[in-house]
PDB file of C-alpha atoms in Angstrom:
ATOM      1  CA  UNK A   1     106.568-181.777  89.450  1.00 45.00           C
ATOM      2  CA  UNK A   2     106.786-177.903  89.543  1.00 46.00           C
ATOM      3  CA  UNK A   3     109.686-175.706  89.741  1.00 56.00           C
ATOM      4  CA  UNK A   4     108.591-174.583  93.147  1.00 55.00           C
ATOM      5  CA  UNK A   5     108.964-177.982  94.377  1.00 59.00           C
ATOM      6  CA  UNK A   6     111.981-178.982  92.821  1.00 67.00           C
ATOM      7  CA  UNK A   7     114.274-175.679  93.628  1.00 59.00           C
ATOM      8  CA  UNK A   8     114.684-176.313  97.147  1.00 67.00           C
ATOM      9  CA  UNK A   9     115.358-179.646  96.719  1.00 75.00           C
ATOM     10  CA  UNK A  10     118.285-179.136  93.918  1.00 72.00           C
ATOM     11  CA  UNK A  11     119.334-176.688  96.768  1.00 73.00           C
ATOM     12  CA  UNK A  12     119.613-178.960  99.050  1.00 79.00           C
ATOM     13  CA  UNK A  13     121.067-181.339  96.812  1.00 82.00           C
ATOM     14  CA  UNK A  14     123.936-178.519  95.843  1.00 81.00           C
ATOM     15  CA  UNK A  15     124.835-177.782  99.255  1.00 84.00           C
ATOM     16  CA  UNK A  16     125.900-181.290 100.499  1.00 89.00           C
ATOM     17  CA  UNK A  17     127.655-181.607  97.234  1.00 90.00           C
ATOM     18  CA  UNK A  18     129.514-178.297  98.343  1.00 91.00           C
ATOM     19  CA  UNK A  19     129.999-179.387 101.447  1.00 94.00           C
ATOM     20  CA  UNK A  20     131.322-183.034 100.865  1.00 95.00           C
ATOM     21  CA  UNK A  21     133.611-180.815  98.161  1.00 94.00           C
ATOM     22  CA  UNK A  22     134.772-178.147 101.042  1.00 95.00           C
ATOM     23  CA  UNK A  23     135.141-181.073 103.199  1.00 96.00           C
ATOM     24  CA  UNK A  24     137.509-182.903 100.816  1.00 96.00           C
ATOM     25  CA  UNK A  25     139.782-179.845 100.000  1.00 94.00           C
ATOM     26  CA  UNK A  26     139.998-179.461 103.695  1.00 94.00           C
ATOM     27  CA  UNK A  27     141.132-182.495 104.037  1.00 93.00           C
ATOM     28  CA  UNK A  28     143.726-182.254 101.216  1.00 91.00           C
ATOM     29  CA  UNK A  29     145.117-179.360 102.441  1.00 89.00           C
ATOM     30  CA  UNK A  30     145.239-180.303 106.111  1.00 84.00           C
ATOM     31  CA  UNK A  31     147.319-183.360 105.297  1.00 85.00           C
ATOM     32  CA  UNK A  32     149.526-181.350 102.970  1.00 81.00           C
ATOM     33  CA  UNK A  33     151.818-178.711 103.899  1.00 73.00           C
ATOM     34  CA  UNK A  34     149.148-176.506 102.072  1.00 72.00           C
ATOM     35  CA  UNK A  35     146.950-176.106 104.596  1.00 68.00           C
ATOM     36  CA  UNK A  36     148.881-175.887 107.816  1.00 63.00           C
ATOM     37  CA  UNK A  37     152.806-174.818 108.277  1.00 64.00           C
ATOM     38  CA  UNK A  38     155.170-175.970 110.509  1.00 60.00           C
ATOM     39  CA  UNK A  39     156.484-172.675 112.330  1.00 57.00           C
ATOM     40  CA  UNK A  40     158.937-173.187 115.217  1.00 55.00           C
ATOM     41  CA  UNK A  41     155.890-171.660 117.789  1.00 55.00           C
ATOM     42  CA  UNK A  42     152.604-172.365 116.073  1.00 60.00           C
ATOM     43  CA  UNK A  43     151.146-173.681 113.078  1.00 59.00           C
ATOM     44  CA  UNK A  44     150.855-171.027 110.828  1.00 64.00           C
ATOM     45  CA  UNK A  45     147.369-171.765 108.699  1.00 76.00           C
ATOM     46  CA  UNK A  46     145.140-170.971 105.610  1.00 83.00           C
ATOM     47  CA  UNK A  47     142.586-173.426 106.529  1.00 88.00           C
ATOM     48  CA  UNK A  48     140.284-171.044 107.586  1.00 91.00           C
ATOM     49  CA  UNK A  49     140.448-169.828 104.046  1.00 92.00           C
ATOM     50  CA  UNK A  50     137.559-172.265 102.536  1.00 94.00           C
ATOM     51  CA  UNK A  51     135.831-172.234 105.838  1.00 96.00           C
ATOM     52  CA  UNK A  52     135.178-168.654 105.383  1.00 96.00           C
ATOM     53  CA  UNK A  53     133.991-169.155 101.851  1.00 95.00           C
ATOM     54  CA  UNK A  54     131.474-172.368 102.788  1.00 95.00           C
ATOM     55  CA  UNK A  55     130.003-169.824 105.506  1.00 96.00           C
ATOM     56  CA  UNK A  56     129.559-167.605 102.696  1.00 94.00           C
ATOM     57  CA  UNK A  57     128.236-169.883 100.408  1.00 92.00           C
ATOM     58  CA  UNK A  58     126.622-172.148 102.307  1.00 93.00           C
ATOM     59  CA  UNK A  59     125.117-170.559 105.290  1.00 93.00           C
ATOM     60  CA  UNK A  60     126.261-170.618 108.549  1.00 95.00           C
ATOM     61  CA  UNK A  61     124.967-174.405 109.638  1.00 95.00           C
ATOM     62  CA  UNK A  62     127.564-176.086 107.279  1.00 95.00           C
ATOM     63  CA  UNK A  63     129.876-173.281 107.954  1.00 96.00           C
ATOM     64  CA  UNK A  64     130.125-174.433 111.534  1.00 97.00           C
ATOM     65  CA  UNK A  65     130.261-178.178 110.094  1.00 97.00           C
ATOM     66  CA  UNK A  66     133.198-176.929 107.683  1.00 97.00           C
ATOM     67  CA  UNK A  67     134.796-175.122 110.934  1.00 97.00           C
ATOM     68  CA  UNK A  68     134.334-178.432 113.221  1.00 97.00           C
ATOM     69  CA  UNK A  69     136.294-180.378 110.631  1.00 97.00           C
ATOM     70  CA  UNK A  70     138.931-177.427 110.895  1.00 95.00           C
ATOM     71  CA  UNK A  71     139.390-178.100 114.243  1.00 96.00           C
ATOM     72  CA  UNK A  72     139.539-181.831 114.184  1.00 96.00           C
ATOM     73  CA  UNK A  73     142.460-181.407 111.290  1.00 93.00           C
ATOM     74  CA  UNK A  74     144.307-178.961 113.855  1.00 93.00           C
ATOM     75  CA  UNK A  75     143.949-181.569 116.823  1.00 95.00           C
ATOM     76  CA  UNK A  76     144.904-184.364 114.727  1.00 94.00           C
ATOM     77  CA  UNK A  77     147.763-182.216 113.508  1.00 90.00           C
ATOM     78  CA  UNK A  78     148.706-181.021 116.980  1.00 92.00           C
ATOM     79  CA  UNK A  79     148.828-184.355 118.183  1.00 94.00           C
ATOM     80  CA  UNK A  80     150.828-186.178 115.798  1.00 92.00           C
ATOM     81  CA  UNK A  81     153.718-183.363 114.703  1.00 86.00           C
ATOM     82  CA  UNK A  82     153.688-180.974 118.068  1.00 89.00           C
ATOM     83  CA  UNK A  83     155.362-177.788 117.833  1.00 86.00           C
ATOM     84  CA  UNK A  84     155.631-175.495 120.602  1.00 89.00           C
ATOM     85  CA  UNK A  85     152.522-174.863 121.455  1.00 90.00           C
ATOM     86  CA  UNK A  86     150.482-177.520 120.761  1.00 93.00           C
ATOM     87  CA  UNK A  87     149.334-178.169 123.989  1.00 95.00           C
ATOM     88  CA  UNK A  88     146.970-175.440 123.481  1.00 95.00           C
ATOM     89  CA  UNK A  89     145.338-177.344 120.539  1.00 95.00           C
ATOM     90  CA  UNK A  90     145.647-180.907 121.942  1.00 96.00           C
ATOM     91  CA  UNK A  91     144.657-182.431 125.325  1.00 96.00           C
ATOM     92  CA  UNK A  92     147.708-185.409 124.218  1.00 96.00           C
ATOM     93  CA  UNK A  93     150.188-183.212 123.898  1.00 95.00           C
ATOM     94  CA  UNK A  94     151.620-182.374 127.773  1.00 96.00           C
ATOM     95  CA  UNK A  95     151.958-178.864 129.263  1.00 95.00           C
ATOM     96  CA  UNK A  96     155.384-177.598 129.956  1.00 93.00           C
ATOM     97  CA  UNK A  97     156.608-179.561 132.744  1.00 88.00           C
ATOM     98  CA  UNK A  98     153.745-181.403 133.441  1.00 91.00           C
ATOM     99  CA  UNK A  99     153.046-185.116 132.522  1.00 90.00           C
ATOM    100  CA  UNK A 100     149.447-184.727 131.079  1.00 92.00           C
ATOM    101  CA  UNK A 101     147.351-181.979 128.895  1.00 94.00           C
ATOM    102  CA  UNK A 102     144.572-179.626 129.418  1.00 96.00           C
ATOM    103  CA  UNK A 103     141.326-180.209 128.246  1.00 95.00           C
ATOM    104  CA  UNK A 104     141.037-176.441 127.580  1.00 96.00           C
ATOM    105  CA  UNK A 105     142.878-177.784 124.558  1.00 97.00           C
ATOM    106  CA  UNK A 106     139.498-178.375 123.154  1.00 97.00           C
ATOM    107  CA  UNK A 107     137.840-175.729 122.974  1.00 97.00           C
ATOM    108  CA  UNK A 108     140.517-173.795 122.027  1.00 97.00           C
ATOM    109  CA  UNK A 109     140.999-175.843 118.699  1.00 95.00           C
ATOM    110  CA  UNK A 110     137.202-176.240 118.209  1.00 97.00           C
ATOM    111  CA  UNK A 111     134.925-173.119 119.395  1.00 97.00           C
ATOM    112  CA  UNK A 112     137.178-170.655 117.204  1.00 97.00           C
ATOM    113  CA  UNK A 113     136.916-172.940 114.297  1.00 97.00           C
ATOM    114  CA  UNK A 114     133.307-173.424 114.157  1.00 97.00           C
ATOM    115  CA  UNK A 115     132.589-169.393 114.586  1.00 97.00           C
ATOM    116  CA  UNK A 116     134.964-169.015 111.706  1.00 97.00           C
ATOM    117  CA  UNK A 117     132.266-170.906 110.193  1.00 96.00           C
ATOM    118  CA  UNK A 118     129.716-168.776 111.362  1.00 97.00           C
ATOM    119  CA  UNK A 119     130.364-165.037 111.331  1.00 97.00           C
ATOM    120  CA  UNK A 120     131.381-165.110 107.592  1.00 97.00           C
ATOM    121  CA  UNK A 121     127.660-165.642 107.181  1.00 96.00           C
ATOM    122  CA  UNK A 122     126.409-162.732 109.322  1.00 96.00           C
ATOM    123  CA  UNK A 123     128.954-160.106 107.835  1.00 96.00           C
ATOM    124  CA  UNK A 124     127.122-160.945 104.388  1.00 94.00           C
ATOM    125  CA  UNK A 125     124.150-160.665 105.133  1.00 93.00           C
ATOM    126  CA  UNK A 126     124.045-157.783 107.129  1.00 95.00           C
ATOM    127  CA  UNK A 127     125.902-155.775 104.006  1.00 93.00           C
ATOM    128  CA  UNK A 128     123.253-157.201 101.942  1.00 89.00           C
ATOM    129  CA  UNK A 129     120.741-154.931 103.533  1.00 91.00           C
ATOM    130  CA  UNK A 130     122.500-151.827 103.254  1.00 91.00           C
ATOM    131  CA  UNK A 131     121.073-149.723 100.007  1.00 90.00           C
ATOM    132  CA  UNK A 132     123.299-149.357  97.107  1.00 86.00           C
ATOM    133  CA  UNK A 133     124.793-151.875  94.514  1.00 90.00           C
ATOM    134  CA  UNK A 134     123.960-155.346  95.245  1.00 88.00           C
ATOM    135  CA  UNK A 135     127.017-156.228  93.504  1.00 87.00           C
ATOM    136  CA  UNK A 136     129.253-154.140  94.589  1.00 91.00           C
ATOM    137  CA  UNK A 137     127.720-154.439  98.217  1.00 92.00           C
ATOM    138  CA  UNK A 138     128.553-158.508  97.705  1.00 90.00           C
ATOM    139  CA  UNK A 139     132.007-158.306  96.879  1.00 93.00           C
ATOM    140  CA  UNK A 140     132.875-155.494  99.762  1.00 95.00           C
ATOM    141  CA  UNK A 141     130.798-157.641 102.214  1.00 95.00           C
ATOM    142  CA  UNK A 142     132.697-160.815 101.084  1.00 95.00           C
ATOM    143  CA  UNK A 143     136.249-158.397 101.700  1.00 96.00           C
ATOM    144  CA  UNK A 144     135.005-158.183 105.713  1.00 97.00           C
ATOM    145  CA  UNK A 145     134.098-161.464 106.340  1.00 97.00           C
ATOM    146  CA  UNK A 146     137.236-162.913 104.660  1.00 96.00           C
ATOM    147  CA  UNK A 147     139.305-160.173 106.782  1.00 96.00           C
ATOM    148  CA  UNK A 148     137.028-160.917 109.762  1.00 96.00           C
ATOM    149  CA  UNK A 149     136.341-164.392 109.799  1.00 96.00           C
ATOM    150  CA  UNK A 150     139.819-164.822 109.799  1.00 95.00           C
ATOM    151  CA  UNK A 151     140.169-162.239 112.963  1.00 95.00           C
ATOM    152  CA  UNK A 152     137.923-164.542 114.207  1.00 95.00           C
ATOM    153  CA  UNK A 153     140.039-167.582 114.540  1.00 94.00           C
ATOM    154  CA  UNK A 154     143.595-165.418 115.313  1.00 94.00           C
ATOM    155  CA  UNK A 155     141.820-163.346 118.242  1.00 95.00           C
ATOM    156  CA  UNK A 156     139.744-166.385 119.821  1.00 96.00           C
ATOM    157  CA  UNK A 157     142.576-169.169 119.468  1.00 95.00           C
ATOM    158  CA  UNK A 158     145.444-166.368 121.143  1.00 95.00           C
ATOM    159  CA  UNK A 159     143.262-165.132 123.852  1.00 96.00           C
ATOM    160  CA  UNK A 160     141.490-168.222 125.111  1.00 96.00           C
ATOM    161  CA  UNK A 161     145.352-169.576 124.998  1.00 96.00           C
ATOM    162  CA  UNK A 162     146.288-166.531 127.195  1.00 95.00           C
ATOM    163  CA  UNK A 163     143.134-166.897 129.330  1.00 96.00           C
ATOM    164  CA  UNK A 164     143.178-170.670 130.016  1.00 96.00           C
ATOM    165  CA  UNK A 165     146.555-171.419 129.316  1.00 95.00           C
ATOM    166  CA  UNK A 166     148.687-168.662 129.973  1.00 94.00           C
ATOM    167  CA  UNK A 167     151.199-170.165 132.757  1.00 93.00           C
ATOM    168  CA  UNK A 168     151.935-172.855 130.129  1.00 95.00           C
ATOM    169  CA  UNK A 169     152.322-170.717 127.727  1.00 94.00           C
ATOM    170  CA  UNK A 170     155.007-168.470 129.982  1.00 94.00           C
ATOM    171  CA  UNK A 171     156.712-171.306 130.597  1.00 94.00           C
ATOM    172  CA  UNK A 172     156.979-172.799 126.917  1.00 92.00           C
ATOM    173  CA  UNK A 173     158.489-169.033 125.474  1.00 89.00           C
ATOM    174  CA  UNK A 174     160.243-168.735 128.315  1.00 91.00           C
ATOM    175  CA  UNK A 175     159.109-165.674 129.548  1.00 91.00           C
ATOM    176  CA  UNK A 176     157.700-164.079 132.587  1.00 92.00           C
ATOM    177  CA  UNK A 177     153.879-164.465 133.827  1.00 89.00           C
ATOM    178  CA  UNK A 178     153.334-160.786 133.003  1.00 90.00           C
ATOM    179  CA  UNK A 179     154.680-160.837 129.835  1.00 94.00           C
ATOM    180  CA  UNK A 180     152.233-163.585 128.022  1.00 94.00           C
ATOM    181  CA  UNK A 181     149.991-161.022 126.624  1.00 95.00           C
ATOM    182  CA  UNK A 182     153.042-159.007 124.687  1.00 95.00           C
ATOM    183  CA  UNK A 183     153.614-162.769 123.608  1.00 92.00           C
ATOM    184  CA  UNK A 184     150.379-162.979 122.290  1.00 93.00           C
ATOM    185  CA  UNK A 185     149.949-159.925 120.783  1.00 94.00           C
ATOM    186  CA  UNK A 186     153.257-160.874 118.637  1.00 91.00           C
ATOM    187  CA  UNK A 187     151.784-163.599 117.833  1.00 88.00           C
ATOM    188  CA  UNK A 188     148.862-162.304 116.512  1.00 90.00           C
ATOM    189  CA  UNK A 189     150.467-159.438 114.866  1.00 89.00           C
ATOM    190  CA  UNK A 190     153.217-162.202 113.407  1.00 86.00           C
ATOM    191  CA  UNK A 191     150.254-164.599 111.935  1.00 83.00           C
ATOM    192  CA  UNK A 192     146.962-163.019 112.065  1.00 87.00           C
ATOM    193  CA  UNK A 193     147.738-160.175 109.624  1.00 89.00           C
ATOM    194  CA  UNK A 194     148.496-162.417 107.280  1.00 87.00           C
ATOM    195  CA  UNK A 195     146.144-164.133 107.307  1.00 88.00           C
ATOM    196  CA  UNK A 196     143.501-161.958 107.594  1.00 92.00           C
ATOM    197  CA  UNK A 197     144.830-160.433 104.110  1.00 92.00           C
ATOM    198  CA  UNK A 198     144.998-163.345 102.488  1.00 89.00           C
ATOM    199  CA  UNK A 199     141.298-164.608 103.314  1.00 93.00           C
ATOM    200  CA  UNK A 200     139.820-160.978 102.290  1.00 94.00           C
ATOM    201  CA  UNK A 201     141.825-161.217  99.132  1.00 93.00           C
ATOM    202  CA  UNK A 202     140.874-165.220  98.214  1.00 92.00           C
ATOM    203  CA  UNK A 203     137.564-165.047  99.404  1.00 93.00           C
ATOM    204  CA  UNK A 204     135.598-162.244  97.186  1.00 92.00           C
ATOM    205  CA  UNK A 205     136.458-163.871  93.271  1.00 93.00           C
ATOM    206  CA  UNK A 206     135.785-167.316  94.408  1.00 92.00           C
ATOM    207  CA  UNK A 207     132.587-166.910  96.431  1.00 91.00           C
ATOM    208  CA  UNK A 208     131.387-164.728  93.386  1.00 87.00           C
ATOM    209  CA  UNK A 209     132.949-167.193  91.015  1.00 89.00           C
ATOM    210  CA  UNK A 210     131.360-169.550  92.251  1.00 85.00           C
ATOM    211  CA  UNK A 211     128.058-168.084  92.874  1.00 82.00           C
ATOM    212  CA  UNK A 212     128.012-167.456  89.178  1.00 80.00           C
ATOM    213  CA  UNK A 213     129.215-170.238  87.858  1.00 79.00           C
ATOM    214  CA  UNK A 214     127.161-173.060  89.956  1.00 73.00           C
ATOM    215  CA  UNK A 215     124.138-171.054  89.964  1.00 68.00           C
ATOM    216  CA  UNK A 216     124.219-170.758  93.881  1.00 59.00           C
ATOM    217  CA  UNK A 217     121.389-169.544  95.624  1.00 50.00           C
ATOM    218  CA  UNK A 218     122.049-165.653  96.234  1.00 47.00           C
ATOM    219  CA  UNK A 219     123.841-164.793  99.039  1.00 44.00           C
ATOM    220  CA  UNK A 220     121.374-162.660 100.175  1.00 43.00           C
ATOM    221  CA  UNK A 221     118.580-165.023 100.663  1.00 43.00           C
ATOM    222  CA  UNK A 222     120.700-166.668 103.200  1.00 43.00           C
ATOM    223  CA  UNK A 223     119.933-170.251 102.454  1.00 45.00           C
ATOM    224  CA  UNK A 224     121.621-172.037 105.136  1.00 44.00           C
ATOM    225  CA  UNK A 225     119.974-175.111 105.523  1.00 43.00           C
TER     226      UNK A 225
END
Protein backbone atom coordinates (compact mmCIF):
# COMPACT_ATOMS: atom_id res chain seq x y z
CA UNK A 1 0.00 0.00 0.00
CA UNK A 2 1.51 3.49 -0.77
CA UNK A 3 2.13 6.33 1.42
CA UNK A 4 -0.46 8.31 -0.43
CA UNK A 5 -3.00 5.92 0.59
CA UNK A 6 -2.11 5.32 3.96
CA UNK A 7 -1.56 9.19 5.21
CA UNK A 8 -5.04 10.12 5.22
CA UNK A 9 -6.05 7.23 6.76
CA UNK A 10 -3.40 7.44 9.86
CA UNK A 11 -5.02 10.99 9.82
CA UNK A 12 -8.05 9.97 10.30
CA UNK A 13 -7.05 7.44 12.63
CA UNK A 14 -5.11 10.37 14.82
CA UNK A 15 -7.94 12.59 14.97
CA UNK A 16 -10.56 10.31 16.68
CA UNK A 17 -7.79 9.28 18.93
CA UNK A 18 -7.50 13.15 19.71
CA UNK A 19 -10.79 13.54 19.98
CA UNK A 20 -11.82 10.50 22.24
CA UNK A 21 -8.53 12.06 24.29
CA UNK A 22 -10.09 15.85 24.29
CA UNK A 23 -13.27 14.23 25.04
CA UNK A 24 -11.95 12.39 28.13
CA UNK A 25 -10.03 15.41 29.66
CA UNK A 26 -13.24 17.24 29.21
CA UNK A 27 -14.85 15.05 31.00
CA UNK A 28 -12.28 14.92 33.85
CA UNK A 29 -12.24 18.33 34.27
CA UNK A 30 -15.98 18.96 34.06
CA UNK A 31 -16.58 16.58 36.94
CA UNK A 32 -13.71 18.08 38.90
CA UNK A 33 -13.55 21.41 40.30
CA UNK A 34 -10.88 21.86 37.47
CA UNK A 35 -12.92 22.55 34.88
CA UNK A 36 -15.83 24.54 36.18
CA UNK A 37 -15.96 26.80 39.60
CA UNK A 38 -18.55 27.34 41.81
CA UNK A 39 -18.89 31.31 41.96
CA UNK A 40 -21.82 32.69 43.99
CA UNK A 41 -23.41 34.14 40.31
CA UNK A 42 -22.02 31.90 37.60
CA UNK A 43 -19.79 29.17 36.99
CA UNK A 44 -16.63 30.54 36.40
CA UNK A 45 -14.87 28.05 33.57
CA UNK A 46 -11.65 26.91 31.72
CA UNK A 47 -13.41 24.37 29.75
CA UNK A 48 -13.30 26.20 26.79
CA UNK A 49 -9.58 25.94 27.18
CA UNK A 50 -9.11 22.39 25.26
CA UNK A 51 -12.04 23.19 23.10
CA UNK A 52 -10.12 25.96 21.65
CA UNK A 53 -7.07 23.81 21.18
CA UNK A 54 -9.16 20.63 19.43
CA UNK A 55 -10.52 23.48 16.97
CA UNK A 56 -7.03 24.20 16.42
CA UNK A 57 -5.84 20.94 16.08
CA UNK A 58 -8.45 19.22 14.81
CA UNK A 59 -10.45 21.33 12.52
CA UNK A 60 -13.48 22.87 13.13
CA UNK A 61 -15.99 19.60 12.67
CA UNK A 62 -14.64 17.97 15.93
CA UNK A 63 -14.17 21.36 17.34
CA UNK A 64 -17.92 21.81 17.32
CA UNK A 65 -18.16 18.01 18.60
CA UNK A 66 -15.56 19.03 21.47
CA UNK A 67 -17.83 22.33 22.05
CA UNK A 68 -21.26 20.18 22.08
CA UNK A 69 -19.79 18.05 24.84
CA UNK A 70 -18.90 21.50 26.58
CA UNK A 71 -22.24 22.34 26.68
CA UNK A 72 -23.74 19.09 27.76
CA UNK A 73 -21.04 19.19 30.89
CA UNK A 74 -22.43 22.86 31.65
CA UNK A 75 -26.20 21.62 31.51
CA UNK A 76 -25.48 18.64 33.44
CA UNK A 77 -23.59 20.88 35.82
CA UNK A 78 -26.29 23.54 35.90
CA UNK A 79 -28.77 21.13 36.66
CA UNK A 80 -27.43 19.19 39.39
CA UNK A 81 -25.37 22.07 41.62
CA UNK A 82 -27.44 25.45 40.48
CA UNK A 83 -25.97 28.64 41.32
CA UNK A 84 -27.55 31.79 40.59
CA UNK A 85 -27.95 31.77 37.32
CA UNK A 86 -28.34 28.59 36.14
CA UNK A 87 -31.50 28.93 34.72
CA UNK A 88 -29.82 30.44 31.85
CA UNK A 89 -27.88 27.16 31.22
CA UNK A 90 -30.64 24.68 32.19
CA UNK A 91 -34.31 24.36 31.10
CA UNK A 92 -34.65 22.21 34.93
CA UNK A 93 -33.54 24.73 36.80
CA UNK A 94 -36.77 27.38 37.37
CA UNK A 95 -36.69 31.13 36.59
CA UNK A 96 -36.92 33.50 39.45
CA UNK A 97 -40.31 33.21 40.68
CA UNK A 98 -41.60 31.04 38.30
CA UNK A 99 -42.28 27.23 38.70
CA UNK A 100 -40.67 25.97 35.38
CA UNK A 101 -37.47 26.92 33.02
CA UNK A 102 -36.87 28.38 29.70
CA UNK A 103 -35.92 26.47 26.92
CA UNK A 104 -33.75 29.43 25.80
CA UNK A 105 -31.62 27.62 28.36
CA UNK A 106 -30.46 25.57 25.49
CA UNK A 107 -29.14 27.34 23.27
CA UNK A 108 -27.58 29.44 25.49
CA UNK A 109 -25.42 26.50 26.97
CA UNK A 110 -25.00 24.86 23.52
CA UNK A 111 -24.70 27.39 20.38
CA UNK A 112 -21.77 29.36 22.25
CA UNK A 113 -20.06 26.16 23.02
CA UNK A 114 -20.00 24.63 19.71
CA UNK A 115 -18.70 28.12 17.95
CA UNK A 116 -16.01 28.02 20.57
CA UNK A 117 -15.32 25.00 18.69
CA UNK A 118 -15.40 26.58 15.54
CA UNK A 119 -13.85 30.02 15.23
CA UNK A 120 -10.52 28.81 16.79
CA UNK A 121 -10.22 27.10 13.43
CA UNK A 122 -10.92 30.12 11.18
CA UNK A 123 -8.57 32.58 13.19
CA UNK A 124 -5.72 29.98 12.17
CA UNK A 125 -6.17 29.65 9.14
CA UNK A 126 -6.79 32.91 8.02
CA UNK A 127 -3.18 34.00 9.77
CA UNK A 128 -1.80 31.19 7.91
CA UNK A 129 -2.21 33.06 4.70
CA UNK A 130 -0.74 36.18 5.65
CA UNK A 131 3.14 36.35 4.25
CA UNK A 132 5.84 36.20 6.73
CA UNK A 133 7.10 33.42 9.19
CA UNK A 134 5.03 30.43 9.15
CA UNK A 135 6.14 29.87 12.56
CA UNK A 136 5.93 32.76 14.01
CA UNK A 137 2.57 33.46 12.06
CA UNK A 138 1.32 29.94 13.95
CA UNK A 139 2.02 30.80 17.33
CA UNK A 140 0.53 34.63 17.02
CA UNK A 141 -2.51 33.10 15.19
CA UNK A 142 -2.87 30.43 17.97
CA UNK A 143 -2.56 33.82 20.67
CA UNK A 144 -6.07 35.20 18.82
CA UNK A 145 -7.97 32.31 18.67
CA UNK A 146 -7.16 31.30 22.29
CA UNK A 147 -8.03 35.12 23.26
CA UNK A 148 -10.96 34.96 20.81
CA UNK A 149 -12.41 31.73 21.02
CA UNK A 150 -12.72 32.37 24.45
CA UNK A 151 -14.54 35.95 23.66
CA UNK A 152 -16.54 33.76 21.90
CA UNK A 153 -18.18 31.85 24.63
CA UNK A 154 -18.12 35.07 27.37
CA UNK A 155 -19.86 37.50 24.71
CA UNK A 156 -22.48 34.85 23.24
CA UNK A 157 -23.41 33.10 26.70
CA UNK A 158 -23.88 37.03 28.48
CA UNK A 159 -25.75 38.53 25.67
CA UNK A 160 -28.11 35.80 24.56
CA UNK A 161 -28.71 35.69 28.61
CA UNK A 162 -29.49 39.48 28.41
CA UNK A 163 -31.46 39.07 25.16
CA UNK A 164 -33.65 36.04 26.04
CA UNK A 165 -33.45 36.10 29.56
CA UNK A 166 -32.98 39.38 30.81
CA UNK A 167 -36.23 39.87 33.16
CA UNK A 168 -34.98 36.72 34.94
CA UNK A 169 -31.93 37.77 35.14
CA UNK A 170 -33.15 41.39 36.80
CA UNK A 171 -34.94 39.64 39.05
CA UNK A 172 -32.23 36.99 40.24
CA UNK A 173 -29.41 40.16 40.96
CA UNK A 174 -31.94 42.03 42.13
CA UNK A 175 -31.75 44.86 40.09
CA UNK A 176 -33.80 47.02 37.88
CA UNK A 177 -34.94 46.05 34.14
CA UNK A 178 -32.65 48.80 32.82
CA UNK A 179 -29.84 47.92 34.61
CA UNK A 180 -29.24 44.10 33.23
CA UNK A 181 -26.82 45.15 30.66
CA UNK A 182 -24.34 47.05 33.37
CA UNK A 183 -24.94 43.51 35.02
CA UNK A 184 -23.71 41.88 32.18
CA UNK A 185 -21.05 43.84 31.24
CA UNK A 186 -19.62 43.14 34.97
CA UNK A 187 -19.96 40.02 34.36
CA UNK A 188 -18.12 39.79 31.44
CA UNK A 189 -15.49 42.13 32.52
CA UNK A 190 -15.41 39.94 36.06
CA UNK A 191 -14.96 36.42 34.05
CA UNK A 192 -14.30 36.89 30.49
CA UNK A 193 -10.93 38.66 30.89
CA UNK A 194 -9.75 36.02 32.53
CA UNK A 195 -10.40 33.84 30.71
CA UNK A 196 -9.66 35.09 27.59
CA UNK A 197 -5.91 35.46 29.02
CA UNK A 198 -5.65 32.33 30.15
CA UNK A 199 -6.79 30.47 26.80
CA UNK A 200 -4.30 32.83 24.64
CA UNK A 201 -1.60 31.98 27.10
CA UNK A 202 -2.39 27.84 27.33
CA UNK A 203 -3.27 27.49 23.94
CA UNK A 204 -0.02 28.52 21.70
CA UNK A 205 2.83 25.83 23.53
CA UNK A 206 0.40 23.06 23.57
CA UNK A 207 -1.16 23.27 20.10
CA UNK A 208 2.56 23.65 18.87
CA UNK A 209 3.64 21.03 21.34
CA UNK A 210 1.60 18.98 20.22
CA UNK A 211 1.76 19.55 16.61
CA UNK A 212 5.38 18.66 16.97
CA UNK A 213 5.39 16.06 19.02
CA UNK A 214 2.39 13.80 17.44
CA UNK A 215 3.32 14.69 14.04
CA UNK A 216 -0.12 16.48 13.45
CA UNK A 217 -1.10 17.40 10.17
CA UNK A 218 -0.07 21.23 9.74
CA UNK A 219 -2.33 23.59 10.81
CA UNK A 220 -2.38 25.18 7.75
CA UNK A 221 -3.70 22.49 5.59
CA UNK A 222 -6.77 22.65 7.64
CA UNK A 223 -7.55 19.00 7.91
CA UNK A 224 -10.79 18.96 9.57
CA UNK A 225 -12.35 15.94 8.70
Amino acid sequence: MTNSSTAPRRADLQGLVLTALFTAILLLMGFTPLGLIDLPIIKATILHVPVIIASILLGPKKGAFLGGVFGAISLWKNTMAPSLLSFAFSPFVPLPGEAGGSWWALVICFVPRILVGVVPWFVVKLFGLLPGNPTALRTVGCVFAGAIGSAVNTALVMGLMGLTLGGSFAAAQGIAADAVWGGILAIVFANGIPEALAAAVIAPPVCLGLRKALSIIPIKEGHSK
